[in-house]
Amino acid sequence: MVSKALFASLKPFRWIRQPNINLKSPLSAEICLQICHYHSSSLQQQSASEKSESGVTDSKDTSIDPVASSNKNEKDVVTTDPSNNSIFIQDRVKIIRLERGIAHVQLSRPDKLNSLDIPMFEAIADAAARLREENKLRAVIISGEGRAFCTGLDAKSVVISGPSKALNALLERPSAYGGNDGLGNLAQDVCYLWRQIPVPVIAAIHGMCFGGGLQIALGADMRYCTPDCKLSIMESRWGLIPDMGASVTLRELVRIDVAKELTMSGRIIS
């Protein structure tokens, strides 16, 4: 468990936001209704699909180096699907274009409960950076494919790829995705870049949302959870602090004593 002294000594990263991205464009009632309808229907389809499948394959993990290099050609890491107007980044994150300017960002590593390996970190940051530059965007939905939104860091992949190599990829500052004024590292950018998108960003959460997954959801403007959803700031169980962004975003939503209790205990809430 994280000690009180350690948490008290934490100095949140000072995020600098440009004037042109401070304000979010208005979200109309029409788009709100479409988002709620889409989230509800997609989860129903997802549940029906899972019940009809007899098993899940583990074919994605071998396709990409655990620590992907930022100098790869885009054609090597991004595939397009014209049939549903979507792109697939590093076999980890889909950006699906819906009507009326809505983009659906789907974490797509369901066999690993959308846990975060280095390619997943890079794909999420890449998706946010792409959407930040779009002029006709009106809203963004973030969700997870399969049984969970995101269960946090994939520690096994970090060990396999080499802890020092993975840590360098996560902690190098600034990352390649923050733009000209970027100050954060990759671990922070997957959470905080959503705030640089000048339209409403909505996290649709189901299943499990732990650790880094919860920190990603906290980077959105709004969060909608299914009744059975479980959430936890689980970093304290590993002797860590929520330094991907929750040290800033969580205390915007709850009292500081509640933020400290959730962080220090690592308990699971519904």
PDB file of C-alpha atoms in Angstrom:
ATOM      1  CA  MET A   1       0.000   0.000   0.000  1.00  0.00           C
ATOM      2  CA  VAL A   2       1.211   3.511  -0.808  1.00  0.00           C
ATOM      3  CA  SER A   3       2.192   5.410   2.337  1.00  0.00           C
ATOM      4  CA  LYS A   4       0.487   8.668   3.253  1.00  0.00           C
ATOM      5  CA  ALA A   5       3.809  10.480   3.176  1.00  0.00           C
ATOM      6  CA  LEU A   6       4.487   9.298  -0.379  1.00  0.00           C
ATOM      7  CA  PHE A   7       1.079  10.435  -1.587  1.00  0.00           C
ATOM      8  CA  ALA A   8       1.409  13.800   0.204  1.00  0.00           C
ATOM      9  CA  SER A   9       4.756  14.396  -1.465  1.00  0.00           C
ATOM     10  CA  LEU A  10       3.335  13.817  -4.934  1.00  0.00           C
ATOM     11  CA  LYS A  11       3.571  16.899  -7.115  1.00  0.00           C
ATOM     12  CA  PRO A  12       1.113  16.615 -10.001  1.00  0.00           C
ATOM     13  CA  PHE A  13       2.464  17.236 -13.465  1.00  0.00           C
ATOM     14  CA  ARG A  14       1.771  20.807 -14.518  1.00  0.00           C
ATOM     15  CA  TRP A  15      -0.229  20.541 -17.725  1.00  0.00           C
ATOM     16  CA  ILE A  16      -0.109  23.559 -20.010  1.00  0.00           C
ATOM     17  CA  ARG A  17      -3.125  23.965 -22.269  1.00  0.00           C
ATOM     18  CA  GLN A  18      -3.328  26.344 -25.188  1.00  0.00           C
ATOM     19  CA  PRO A  19      -6.154  28.932 -25.349  1.00  0.00           C
ATOM     20  CA  ASN A  20      -7.564  27.442 -28.545  1.00  0.00           C
ATOM     21  CA  ILE A  21      -8.189  24.067 -26.906  1.00  0.00           C
ATOM     22  CA  ASN A  22      -9.467  25.172 -23.513  1.00  0.00           C
ATOM     23  CA  LEU A  23     -13.142  25.261 -24.462  1.00  0.00           C
ATOM     24  CA  LYS A  24     -15.175  22.316 -25.672  1.00  0.00           C
ATOM     25  CA  SER A  25     -17.741  22.836 -28.380  1.00  0.00           C
ATOM     26  CA  PRO A  26     -21.391  22.407 -27.264  1.00  0.00           C
ATOM     27  CA  LEU A  27     -22.824  18.891 -27.283  1.00  0.00           C
ATOM     28  CA  SER A  28     -26.371  18.941 -28.638  1.00  0.00           C
ATOM     29  CA  ALA A  29     -29.188  16.836 -27.170  1.00  0.00           C
ATOM     30  CA  GLU A  30     -29.416  15.091 -30.535  1.00  0.00           C
ATOM     31  CA  ILE A  31     -25.826  13.794 -30.294  1.00  0.00           C
ATOM     32  CA  CYS A  32     -26.316  12.846 -26.617  1.00  0.00           C
ATOM     33  CA  LEU A  33     -29.264  10.670 -27.548  1.00  0.00           C
ATOM     34  CA  GLN A  34     -27.340   9.041 -30.378  1.00  0.00           C
ATOM     35  CA  ILE A  35     -24.384   8.316 -28.086  1.00  0.00           C
ATOM     36  CA  CYS A  36     -26.570   6.715 -25.410  1.00  0.00           C
ATOM     37  CA  HIS A  37     -28.425   4.654 -28.010  1.00  0.00           C
ATOM     38  CA  TYR A  38     -25.184   3.546 -29.654  1.00  0.00           C
ATOM     39  CA  HIS A  39     -23.580   2.559 -26.350  1.00  0.00           C
ATOM     40  CA  SER A  40     -26.634   0.559 -25.282  1.00  0.00           C
ATOM     41  CA  SER A  41     -27.071  -1.269 -28.585  1.00  0.00           C
ATOM     42  CA  SER A  42     -23.357  -1.998 -29.032  1.00  0.00           C
ATOM     43  CA  LEU A  43     -23.101  -3.599 -25.583  1.00  0.00           C
ATOM     44  CA  GLN A  44     -26.127  -5.763 -26.328  1.00  0.00           C
ATOM     45  CA  GLN A  45     -24.572  -6.915 -29.608  1.00  0.00           C
ATOM     46  CA  GLN A  46     -21.266  -7.518 -27.862  1.00  0.00           C
ATOM     47  CA  SER A  47     -22.913  -9.662 -25.182  1.00  0.00           C
ATOM     48  CA  ALA A  48     -24.822 -11.722 -27.755  1.00  0.00           C
ATOM     49  CA  SER A  49     -21.658 -12.253 -29.784  1.00  0.00           C
ATOM     50  CA  GLU A  50     -19.683 -13.454 -26.748  1.00  0.00           C
ATOM     51  CA  LYS A  51     -22.378 -15.965 -25.835  1.00  0.00           C
ATOM     52  CA  SER A  52     -22.329 -17.423 -29.342  1.00  0.00           C
ATOM     53  CA  GLU A  53     -18.565 -17.871 -29.447  1.00  0.00           C
ATOM     54  CA  SER A  54     -17.030 -21.041 -28.075  1.00  0.00           C
ATOM     55  CA  GLY A  55     -13.579 -19.594 -27.422  1.00  0.00           C
ATOM     56  CA  VAL A  56     -11.160 -16.724 -27.971  1.00  0.00           C
ATOM     57  CA  THR A  57      -7.969 -16.936 -29.959  1.00  0.00           C
ATOM     58  CA  ASP A  58      -4.709 -15.265 -28.977  1.00  0.00           C
ATOM     59  CA  SER A  59      -3.550 -14.300 -32.429  1.00  0.00           C
ATOM     60  CA  LYS A  60      -2.815 -10.611 -31.958  1.00  0.00           C
ATOM     61  CA  ASP A  61       0.093 -10.693 -29.550  1.00  0.00           C
ATOM     62  CA  THR A  62       2.642 -12.135 -31.969  1.00  0.00           C
ATOM     63  CA  SER A  63       2.036  -9.629 -34.750  1.00  0.00           C
ATOM     64  CA  ILE A  64       3.825  -6.626 -33.226  1.00  0.00           C
ATOM     65  CA  ASP A  65       7.060  -6.125 -31.320  1.00  0.00           C
ATOM     66  CA  PRO A  66       6.177  -5.514 -27.619  1.00  0.00           C
ATOM     67  CA  VAL A  67       8.017  -2.205 -27.771  1.00  0.00           C
ATOM     68  CA  ALA A  68       7.042  -0.686 -31.096  1.00  0.00           C
ATOM     69  CA  SER A  69       9.359   1.912 -32.578  1.00  0.00           C
ATOM     70  CA  SER A  70       7.994   5.342 -33.425  1.00  0.00           C
ATOM     71  CA  ASN A  71       9.934   5.373 -36.689  1.00  0.00           C
ATOM     72  CA  LYS A  72       7.834   2.606 -38.267  1.00  0.00           C
ATOM     73  CA  ASN A  73       6.096   3.517 -41.500  1.00  0.00           C
ATOM     74  CA  GLU A  74       2.435   4.338 -40.971  1.00  0.00           C
ATOM     75  CA  LYS A  75       1.402   1.647 -43.460  1.00  0.00           C
ATOM     76  CA  ASP A  76       3.023  -0.948 -41.193  1.00  0.00           C
ATOM     77  CA  VAL A  77       0.948  -0.026 -38.143  1.00  0.00           C
ATOM     78  CA  VAL A  78      -2.318   1.374 -39.532  1.00  0.00           C
ATOM     79  CA  THR A  79      -4.843  -0.560 -41.619  1.00  0.00           C
ATOM     80  CA  THR A  80      -8.079   0.782 -43.097  1.00  0.00           C
ATOM     81  CA  ASP A  81     -11.476  -0.828 -43.576  1.00  0.00           C
ATOM     82  CA  PRO A  82     -13.573   1.115 -46.115  1.00  0.00           C
ATOM     83  CA  SER A  83     -16.592  -1.126 -45.482  1.00  0.00           C
ATOM     84  CA  ASN A  84     -17.284   0.490 -42.109  1.00  0.00           C
ATOM     85  CA  ASN A  85     -15.191   3.650 -42.553  1.00  0.00           C
ATOM     86  CA  SER A  86     -12.657   2.739 -39.874  1.00  0.00           C
ATOM     87  CA  ILE A  87      -8.932   2.481 -39.257  1.00  0.00           C
ATOM     88  CA  PHE A  88      -7.072  -0.010 -37.055  1.00  0.00           C
ATOM     89  CA  ILE A  89      -3.928   1.237 -35.291  1.00  0.00           C
ATOM     90  CA  GLN A  90      -1.246  -1.322 -34.370  1.00  0.00           C
ATOM     91  CA  ASP A  91      -3.918  -4.058 -34.092  1.00  0.00           C
ATOM     92  CA  ARG A  92      -4.899  -2.439 -30.810  1.00  0.00           C
ATOM     93  CA  VAL A  93      -7.253   0.526 -31.337  1.00  0.00           C
ATOM     94  CA  LYS A  94     -10.030   1.093 -33.861  1.00  0.00           C
ATOM     95  CA  ILE A  95     -11.362   4.471 -34.914  1.00  0.00           C
ATOM     96  CA  ILE A  96     -14.836   3.922 -36.367  1.00  0.00           C
ATOM     97  CA  ARG A  97     -16.511   6.837 -38.113  1.00  0.00           C
ATOM     98  CA  LEU A  98     -20.181   7.178 -37.249  1.00  0.00           C
ATOM     99  CA  GLU A  99     -22.601   9.603 -38.823  1.00  0.00           C
ATOM    100  CA  ARG A 100     -22.944  13.270 -37.784  1.00  0.00           C
ATOM    101  CA  GLY A 101     -19.266  13.736 -37.043  1.00  0.00           C
ATOM    102  CA  ILE A 102     -18.986  11.179 -34.231  1.00  0.00           C
ATOM    103  CA  ALA A 103     -15.842   9.052 -33.899  1.00  0.00           C
ATOM    104  CA  HIS A 104     -15.927   5.817 -31.895  1.00  0.00           C
ATOM    105  CA  VAL A 105     -12.520   4.875 -30.471  1.00  0.00           C
ATOM    106  CA  GLN A 106     -12.530   1.220 -29.439  1.00  0.00           C
ATOM    107  CA  LEU A 107      -9.756  -0.420 -27.436  1.00  0.00           C
ATOM    108  CA  SER A 108      -9.449  -3.698 -29.284  1.00  0.00           C
ATOM    109  CA  ARG A 109      -7.388  -6.247 -27.402  1.00  0.00           C
ATOM    110  CA  PRO A 110     -10.267  -8.265 -25.971  1.00  0.00           C
ATOM    111  CA  ASP A 111      -8.294 -11.479 -25.427  1.00  0.00           C
ATOM    112  CA  LYS A 112      -6.166  -9.554 -22.899  1.00  0.00           C
ATOM    113  CA  LEU A 113      -9.084  -7.535 -21.460  1.00  0.00           C
ATOM    114  CA  ASN A 114      -7.685  -4.500 -23.304  1.00  0.00           C
ATOM    115  CA  SER A 115      -4.706  -4.351 -20.964  1.00  0.00           C
ATOM    116  CA  LEU A 116      -1.958  -1.883 -21.781  1.00  0.00           C
ATOM    117  CA  ASP A 117       1.182  -3.107 -23.512  1.00  0.00           C
ATOM    118  CA  ILE A 118       3.480  -0.668 -25.316  1.00  0.00           C
ATOM    119  CA  PRO A 119       1.714  -0.970 -28.706  1.00  0.00           C
ATOM    120  CA  MET A 120      -1.594  -0.277 -26.933  1.00  0.00           C
ATOM    121  CA  PHE A 121      -0.156   2.838 -25.258  1.00  0.00           C
ATOM    122  CA  GLU A 122       1.120   4.054 -28.629  1.00  0.00           C
ATOM    123  CA  ALA A 123      -2.123   3.253 -30.451  1.00  0.00           C
ATOM    124  CA  ILE A 124      -4.279   5.130 -27.906  1.00  0.00           C
ATOM    125  CA  ALA A 125      -2.031   8.195 -28.028  1.00  0.00           C
ATOM    126  CA  ASP A 126      -1.964   8.000 -31.826  1.00  0.00           C
ATOM    127  CA  ALA A 127      -5.772   7.881 -31.977  1.00  0.00           C
ATOM    128  CA  ALA A 128      -6.128  10.922 -29.716  1.00  0.00           C
ATOM    129  CA  ALA A 129      -3.513  12.857 -31.694  1.00  0.00           C
ATOM    130  CA  ARG A 130      -5.290  12.084 -34.997  1.00  0.00           C
ATOM    131  CA  LEU A 131      -8.693  13.182 -33.720  1.00  0.00           C
ATOM    132  CA  ARG A 132      -7.241  16.355 -32.191  1.00  0.00           C
ATOM    133  CA  GLU A 133      -6.454  17.620 -35.699  1.00  0.00           C
ATOM    134  CA  GLU A 134      -9.882  16.939 -37.258  1.00  0.00           C
ATOM    135  CA  ASN A 135     -12.001  19.994 -38.016  1.00  0.00           C
ATOM    136  CA  LYS A 136     -15.367  18.301 -38.665  1.00  0.00           C
ATOM    137  CA  LEU A 137     -15.403  16.220 -35.497  1.00  0.00           C
ATOM    138  CA  ARG A 138     -18.394  16.747 -33.171  1.00  0.00           C
ATOM    139  CA  ALA A 139     -17.984  14.099 -30.467  1.00  0.00           C
ATOM    140  CA  VAL A 140     -15.768  11.153 -29.490  1.00  0.00           C
ATOM    141  CA  ILE A 141     -16.807   7.924 -27.755  1.00  0.00           C
ATOM    142  CA  ILE A 142     -14.169   5.712 -26.102  1.00  0.00           C
ATOM    143  CA  SER A 143     -15.078   2.105 -25.275  1.00  0.00           C
ATOM    144  CA  GLY A 144     -13.505  -1.312 -24.882  1.00  0.00           C
ATOM    145  CA  GLU A 145     -14.125  -4.415 -26.955  1.00  0.00           C
ATOM    146  CA  GLY A 146     -14.972  -7.649 -25.148  1.00  0.00           C
ATOM    147  CA  ARG A 147     -15.579  -8.180 -21.431  1.00  0.00           C
ATOM    148  CA  ALA A 148     -13.756  -5.105 -20.110  1.00  0.00           C
ATOM    149  CA  PHE A 149     -13.086  -1.462 -20.814  1.00  0.00           C
ATOM    150  CA  CYS A 150      -9.417  -1.782 -19.804  1.00  0.00           C
ATOM    151  CA  THR A 151      -7.730  -3.664 -16.960  1.00  0.00           C
ATOM    152  CA  GLY A 152      -4.585  -1.538 -16.756  1.00  0.00           C
ATOM    153  CA  LEU A 153      -0.956  -2.364 -17.378  1.00  0.00           C
ATOM    154  CA  ASP A 154      -0.045  -5.681 -18.983  1.00  0.00           C
ATOM    155  CA  ALA A 155       2.843  -6.432 -16.628  1.00  0.00           C
ATOM    156  CA  LYS A 156       3.696  -9.684 -18.394  1.00  0.00           C
ATOM    157  CA  SER A 157       4.373  -7.955 -21.707  1.00  0.00           C
ATOM    158  CA  VAL A 158       6.608  -5.432 -19.941  1.00  0.00           C
ATOM    159  CA  VAL A 159       8.654  -8.225 -18.385  1.00  0.00           C
ATOM    160  CA  ILE A 160       8.953 -10.101 -21.684  1.00  0.00           C
ATOM    161  CA  SER A 161      10.023  -7.010 -23.647  1.00  0.00           C
ATOM    162  CA  GLY A 162      12.473  -5.898 -20.964  1.00  0.00           C
ATOM    163  CA  PRO A 163      11.447  -3.577 -18.123  1.00  0.00           C
ATOM    164  CA  SER A 164      14.080  -0.939 -18.846  1.00  0.00           C
ATOM    165  CA  LYS A 165      13.180  -0.808 -22.537  1.00  0.00           C
ATOM    166  CA  ALA A 166       9.466  -0.517 -21.770  1.00  0.00           C
ATOM    167  CA  LEU A 167      10.010   2.141 -19.103  1.00  0.00           C
ATOM    168  CA  ASN A 168      12.098   4.222 -21.481  1.00  0.00           C
ATOM    169  CA  ALA A 169       9.295   4.049 -24.053  1.00  0.00           C
ATOM    170  CA  LEU A 170       6.711   5.122 -21.459  1.00  0.00           C
ATOM    171  CA  LEU A 171       8.636   7.794 -19.596  1.00  0.00           C
ATOM    172  CA  GLU A 172      10.593   9.587 -22.321  1.00  0.00           C
ATOM    173  CA  ARG A 173       9.454  13.194 -22.382  1.00  0.00           C
ATOM    174  CA  PRO A 174       8.000  14.680 -24.446  1.00  0.00           C
ATOM    175  CA  SER A 175       6.345  11.814 -26.283  1.00  0.00           C
ATOM    176  CA  ALA A 176       5.911  11.779 -30.043  1.00  0.00           C
ATOM    177  CA  TYR A 177       2.162  12.443 -29.758  1.00  0.00           C
ATOM    178  CA  GLY A 178       1.831  15.656 -27.760  1.00  0.00           C
ATOM    179  CA  GLY A 179       2.408  18.035 -30.652  1.00  0.00           C
ATOM    180  CA  ASN A 180       4.727  21.026 -30.727  1.00  0.00           C
ATOM    181  CA  ASP A 181       3.795  22.075 -27.202  1.00  0.00           C
ATOM    182  CA  GLY A 182       3.669  18.586 -25.730  1.00  0.00           C
ATOM    183  CA  LEU A 183       5.221  18.111 -22.295  1.00  0.00           C
ATOM    184  CA  GLY A 184       3.893  14.743 -21.152  1.00  0.00           C
ATOM    185  CA  ASN A 185       5.352  11.295 -21.594  1.00  0.00           C
ATOM    186  CA  LEU A 186       3.563   8.444 -23.369  1.00  0.00           C
ATOM    187  CA  ALA A 187       1.989   7.083 -20.160  1.00  0.00           C
ATOM    188  CA  GLN A 188       0.465  10.499 -19.431  1.00  0.00           C
ATOM    189  CA  ASP A 189      -0.541  11.282 -22.997  1.00  0.00           C
ATOM    190  CA  VAL A 190      -2.888   8.280 -23.311  1.00  0.00           C
ATOM    191  CA  CYS A 191      -4.970   9.894 -20.551  1.00  0.00           C
ATOM    192  CA  TYR A 192      -4.543  13.607 -21.052  1.00  0.00           C
ATOM    193  CA  LEU A 193      -4.500  14.042 -24.838  1.00  0.00           C
ATOM    194  CA  TRP A 194      -8.284  13.527 -24.847  1.00  0.00           C
ATOM    195  CA  ARG A 195      -8.564  16.912 -23.150  1.00  0.00           C
ATOM    196  CA  GLN A 196      -6.864  18.562 -26.097  1.00  0.00           C
ATOM    197  CA  ILE A 197      -9.642  17.434 -28.456  1.00  0.00           C
ATOM    198  CA  PRO A 198     -11.952  20.473 -28.814  1.00  0.00           C
ATOM    199  CA  VAL A 199     -15.184  18.422 -28.766  1.00  0.00           C
ATOM    200  CA  PRO A 200     -16.866  16.362 -26.024  1.00  0.00           C
ATOM    201  CA  VAL A 201     -15.106  13.063 -25.269  1.00  0.00           C
ATOM    202  CA  ILE A 202     -17.265  10.396 -23.608  1.00  0.00           C
ATOM    203  CA  ALA A 203     -15.979   7.178 -22.035  1.00  0.00           C
ATOM    204  CA  ALA A 204     -18.487   4.314 -22.222  1.00  0.00           C
ATOM    205  CA  ILE A 205     -17.301   1.919 -19.495  1.00  0.00           C
ATOM    206  CA  HIS A 206     -18.330  -1.678 -18.891  1.00  0.00           C
ATOM    207  CA  GLY A 207     -16.935  -4.768 -17.208  1.00  0.00           C
ATOM    208  CA  MET A 208     -13.637  -3.943 -15.508  1.00  0.00           C
ATOM    209  CA  CYS A 209     -11.902  -0.577 -15.496  1.00  0.00           C
ATOM    210  CA  PHE A 210      -8.754  -0.823 -13.404  1.00  0.00           C
ATOM    211  CA  GLY A 211      -5.521   1.122 -12.970  1.00  0.00           C
ATOM    212  CA  GLY A 212      -4.435   2.728 -16.207  1.00  0.00           C
ATOM    213  CA  GLY A 213      -7.841   1.973 -17.721  1.00  0.00           C
ATOM    214  CA  LEU A 214      -9.549   4.142 -15.118  1.00  0.00           C
ATOM    215  CA  GLN A 215      -6.997   6.879 -15.651  1.00  0.00           C
ATOM    216  CA  ILE A 216      -7.808   6.858 -19.381  1.00  0.00           C
ATOM    217  CA  ALA A 217     -11.527   7.141 -18.577  1.00  0.00           C
ATOM    218  CA  LEU A 218     -10.818  10.045 -16.211  1.00  0.00           C
ATOM    219  CA  GLY A 219      -9.257  11.914 -19.129  1.00  0.00           C
ATOM    220  CA  ALA A 220     -12.625  12.036 -20.883  1.00  0.00           C
ATOM    221  CA  ASP A 221     -15.153  14.813 -20.309  1.00  0.00           C
ATOM    222  CA  MET A 222     -17.912  12.410 -19.261  1.00  0.00           C
ATOM    223  CA  ARG A 223     -18.181   8.780 -18.197  1.00  0.00           C
ATOM    224  CA  TYR A 224     -21.144   6.424 -18.595  1.00  0.00           C
ATOM    225  CA  CYS A 225     -20.899   3.078 -16.763  1.00  0.00           C
ATOM    226  CA  THR A 226     -22.971  -0.084 -16.950  1.00  0.00           C
ATOM    227  CA  PRO A 227     -24.497  -1.151 -13.593  1.00  0.00           C
ATOM    228  CA  ASP A 228     -22.117  -4.107 -13.263  1.00  0.00           C
ATOM    229  CA  CYS A 229     -18.975  -2.094 -13.992  1.00  0.00           C
ATOM    230  CA  LYS A 230     -16.103  -2.366 -11.487  1.00  0.00           C
ATOM    231  CA  LEU A 231     -13.536   0.407 -11.059  1.00  0.00           C
ATOM    232  CA  SER A 232     -10.314   0.690  -9.109  1.00  0.00           C
ATOM    233  CA  ILE A 233      -7.209   2.821  -8.841  1.00  0.00           C
ATOM    234  CA  MET A 234      -5.191  -0.339  -8.488  1.00  0.00           C
ATOM    235  CA  GLU A 235      -1.655   1.098  -8.633  1.00  0.00           C
ATOM    236  CA  SER A 236      -1.268   1.041  -4.848  1.00  0.00           C
ATOM    237  CA  ARG A 237      -1.373  -2.760  -4.879  1.00  0.00           C
ATOM    238  CA  TRP A 238       1.941  -2.671  -6.726  1.00  0.00           C
ATOM    239  CA  GLY A 239       3.440   0.138  -4.635  1.00  0.00           C
ATOM    240  CA  LEU A 240       2.838   2.722  -7.376  1.00  0.00           C
ATOM    241  CA  ILE A 241       1.058   6.054  -7.648  1.00  0.00           C
ATOM    242  CA  PRO A 242      -1.521   6.943 -10.349  1.00  0.00           C
ATOM    243  CA  ASP A 243       0.908   9.135 -12.261  1.00  0.00           C
ATOM    244  CA  MET A 244      -0.641   8.651 -15.710  1.00  0.00           C
ATOM    245  CA  GLY A 245      -3.030  11.524 -14.961  1.00  0.00           C
ATOM    246  CA  ALA A 246      -5.343  10.590 -12.090  1.00  0.00           C
ATOM    247  CA  SER A 247      -3.340  12.715  -9.640  1.00  0.00           C
ATOM    248  CA  VAL A 248      -4.777  15.663 -11.595  1.00  0.00           C
ATOM    249  CA  THR A 249      -8.104  14.410 -12.989  1.00  0.00           C
ATOM    250  CA  LEU A 250      -9.501  12.464 -10.021  1.00  0.00           C
ATOM    251  CA  ARG A 251      -9.433  15.373  -7.605  1.00  0.00           C
ATOM    252  CA  GLU A 252     -11.424  17.440 -10.108  1.00  0.00           C
ATOM    253  CA  LEU A 253     -14.337  15.026  -9.602  1.00  0.00           C
ATOM    254  CA  VAL A 254     -14.241  14.072  -5.909  1.00  0.00           C
ATOM    255  CA  ARG A 255     -13.106  15.599  -2.623  1.00  0.00           C
ATOM    256  CA  ILE A 256      -9.395  15.312  -1.919  1.00  0.00           C
ATOM    257  CA  ASP A 257      -9.987  12.949   1.030  1.00  0.00           C
ATOM    258  CA  VAL A 258     -12.005  10.621  -1.213  1.00  0.00           C
ATOM    259  CA  ALA A 259      -9.293  10.769  -3.871  1.00  0.00           C
ATOM    260  CA  LYS A 260      -6.656   9.870  -1.290  1.00  0.00           C
ATOM    261  CA  GLU A 261      -8.700   6.993   0.133  1.00  0.00           C
ATOM    262  CA  LEU A 262      -9.361   5.480  -3.283  1.00  0.00           C
ATOM    263  CA  THR A 263      -5.710   5.854  -4.239  1.00  0.00           C
ATOM    264  CA  MET A 264      -4.228   4.509  -1.018  1.00  0.00           C
ATOM    265  CA  SER A 265      -6.629   1.589  -0.590  1.00  0.00           C
ATOM    266  CA  GLY A 266      -6.870   0.444  -4.210  1.00  0.00           C
ATOM    267  CA  ARG A 267     -10.319  -0.893  -3.384  1.00  0.00           C
ATOM    268  CA  ILE A 268     -12.745  -1.914  -6.108  1.00  0.00           C
ATOM    269  CA  ILE A 269     -15.923   0.140  -6.361  1.00  0.00           C
ATOM    270  CA  SER A 270     -19.051  -0.213  -8.498  1.00  0.00           C
TER     271      SER A 270
END
